[in-house]
Amino acid sequence: SQTQYIESNFGTISSIKPLQEEASTRRYFLIHSAKGKYVVCLDDIVNLDFISLSKFLEKSNIHVPHVHSHNIDLGITTM
């Protein structure tokens, strides 16, 4: 269902590359899809503080990863 969520928002996935692992439950992947390249974070809990802070800093013209979407039930944040 995580793949279905990503493809419904960003188009068919053509490749998935795991990125460097952290010492936490978070896992990051670089995906290429029909609509472009995205970083996907999978975790047990979506970090809503990160999303809020990212949006705040972005509005202040500070370069941060743009959060395209998130799904709390699936533990997905896409940047």
PDB file of C-alpha atoms in Angstrom:
ATOM      1  CA  SER A   1       0.000   0.000   0.000  1.00  0.00           C
ATOM      2  CA  GLN A   2       2.991   2.369   0.401  1.00  0.00           C
ATOM      3  CA  THR A   3       3.878   1.878  -3.260  1.00  0.00           C
ATOM      4  CA  GLN A   4       0.254   2.450  -4.254  1.00  0.00           C
ATOM      5  CA  TYR A   5       0.177   5.704  -2.281  1.00  0.00           C
ATOM      6  CA  ILE A   6       3.374   6.960  -3.929  1.00  0.00           C
ATOM      7  CA  GLU A   7       2.250   5.995  -7.417  1.00  0.00           C
ATOM      8  CA  SER A   8      -1.190   7.567  -6.940  1.00  0.00           C
ATOM      9  CA  ASN A   9       0.500  10.885  -6.065  1.00  0.00           C
ATOM     10  CA  PHE A  10       3.628  10.844  -8.234  1.00  0.00           C
ATOM     11  CA  GLY A  11       3.019   8.400 -11.083  1.00  0.00           C
ATOM     12  CA  THR A  12       4.483   5.012 -11.884  1.00  0.00           C
ATOM     13  CA  ILE A  13       7.778   4.329 -10.127  1.00  0.00           C
ATOM     14  CA  SER A  14      10.591   3.466 -12.524  1.00  0.00           C
ATOM     15  CA  SER A  15      13.327   2.986  -9.907  1.00  0.00           C
ATOM     16  CA  ILE A  16      13.884   2.938  -6.152  1.00  0.00           C
ATOM     17  CA  LYS A  17      17.324   3.427  -4.607  1.00  0.00           C
ATOM     18  CA  PRO A  18      17.874   3.078  -0.842  1.00  0.00           C
ATOM     19  CA  LEU A  19      19.758   6.018   0.651  1.00  0.00           C
ATOM     20  CA  GLN A  20      22.111   5.947   3.642  1.00  0.00           C
ATOM     21  CA  GLU A  21      20.552   4.368   6.703  1.00  0.00           C
ATOM     22  CA  GLU A  22      20.297   6.172  10.024  1.00  0.00           C
ATOM     23  CA  ALA A  23      20.504   4.750  13.510  1.00  0.00           C
ATOM     24  CA  SER A  24      16.739   5.027  13.820  1.00  0.00           C
ATOM     25  CA  THR A  25      13.610   3.499  12.377  1.00  0.00           C
ATOM     26  CA  ARG A  26      13.638   5.989   9.472  1.00  0.00           C
ATOM     27  CA  ARG A  27      14.462   4.668   6.020  1.00  0.00           C
ATOM     28  CA  TYR A  28      15.058   6.932   3.019  1.00  0.00           C
ATOM     29  CA  PHE A  29      14.703   6.116  -0.659  1.00  0.00           C
ATOM     30  CA  LEU A  30      15.298   8.037  -3.870  1.00  0.00           C
ATOM     31  CA  ILE A  31      12.520   7.260  -6.302  1.00  0.00           C
ATOM     32  CA  HIS A  32      12.209   8.102  -9.972  1.00  0.00           C
ATOM     33  CA  SER A  33       8.628   8.304 -11.111  1.00  0.00           C
ATOM     34  CA  ALA A  34       6.626   9.553 -14.055  1.00  0.00           C
ATOM     35  CA  LYS A  35       6.521  13.020 -12.436  1.00  0.00           C
ATOM     36  CA  GLY A  36      10.166  13.326 -11.361  1.00  0.00           C
ATOM     37  CA  LYS A  37      12.615  12.449  -8.575  1.00  0.00           C
ATOM     38  CA  TYR A  38      11.620  12.393  -4.932  1.00  0.00           C
ATOM     39  CA  VAL A  39      13.033  11.376  -1.581  1.00  0.00           C
ATOM     40  CA  VAL A  40      10.678   9.179   0.415  1.00  0.00           C
ATOM     41  CA  CYS A  41      11.010   8.763   4.173  1.00  0.00           C
ATOM     42  CA  LEU A  42       9.389   5.713   5.730  1.00  0.00           C
ATOM     43  CA  ASP A  43       9.020   5.632   9.497  1.00  0.00           C
ATOM     44  CA  ASP A  44       6.734   4.218  12.143  1.00  0.00           C
ATOM     45  CA  ILE A  45       5.658   7.773  13.022  1.00  0.00           C
ATOM     46  CA  VAL A  46       5.490  10.724  10.608  1.00  0.00           C
ATOM     47  CA  ASN A  47       7.466  13.622  12.077  1.00  0.00           C
ATOM     48  CA  LEU A  48       4.849  16.390  11.973  1.00  0.00           C
ATOM     49  CA  ASP A  49       7.253  18.826  13.688  1.00  0.00           C
ATOM     50  CA  PHE A  50       9.685  18.416  10.764  1.00  0.00           C
ATOM     51  CA  ILE A  51       6.864  19.073   8.279  1.00  0.00           C
ATOM     52  CA  SER A  52       5.658  22.193  10.125  1.00  0.00           C
ATOM     53  CA  LEU A  53       9.165  23.573  10.514  1.00  0.00           C
ATOM     54  CA  SER A  54       9.994  22.870   6.879  1.00  0.00           C
ATOM     55  CA  LYS A  55       6.884  24.750   5.702  1.00  0.00           C
ATOM     56  CA  PHE A  56       7.638  27.677   8.021  1.00  0.00           C
ATOM     57  CA  LEU A  57      11.253  27.969   6.850  1.00  0.00           C
ATOM     58  CA  GLU A  58      10.240  27.603   3.206  1.00  0.00           C
ATOM     59  CA  LYS A  59       7.785  30.523   3.575  1.00  0.00           C
ATOM     60  CA  SER A  60      10.671  32.549   5.019  1.00  0.00           C
ATOM     61  CA  ASN A  61      12.700  31.872   1.825  1.00  0.00           C
ATOM     62  CA  ILE A  62      15.110  29.552   3.616  1.00  0.00           C
ATOM     63  CA  HIS A  63      16.147  26.600   1.458  1.00  0.00           C
ATOM     64  CA  VAL A  64      14.857  23.385   2.983  1.00  0.00           C
ATOM     65  CA  PRO A  65      13.502  20.157   1.499  1.00  0.00           C
ATOM     66  CA  HIS A  66       9.999  20.779   0.156  1.00  0.00           C
ATOM     67  CA  VAL A  67       7.518  18.334   1.681  1.00  0.00           C
ATOM     68  CA  HIS A  68       5.226  17.267  -1.161  1.00  0.00           C
ATOM     69  CA  SER A  69       2.968  15.006   0.850  1.00  0.00           C
ATOM     70  CA  HIS A  70       2.701  12.792   3.889  1.00  0.00           C
ATOM     71  CA  ASN A  71       0.485   9.967   5.056  1.00  0.00           C
ATOM     72  CA  ILE A  72       0.329   9.306   8.790  1.00  0.00           C
ATOM     73  CA  ASP A  73      -1.350   5.895   8.437  1.00  0.00           C
ATOM     74  CA  LEU A  74       1.374   4.600   6.081  1.00  0.00           C
ATOM     75  CA  GLY A  75       4.300   6.390   7.759  1.00  0.00           C
ATOM     76  CA  ILE A  76       5.336   8.169   4.535  1.00  0.00           C
ATOM     77  CA  THR A  77       6.779  11.637   3.968  1.00  0.00           C
ATOM     78  CA  THR A  78       7.739  12.611   0.412  1.00  0.00           C
ATOM     79  CA  MET A  79      10.176  15.411  -0.328  1.00  0.00           C
TER      80      MET A  79
END
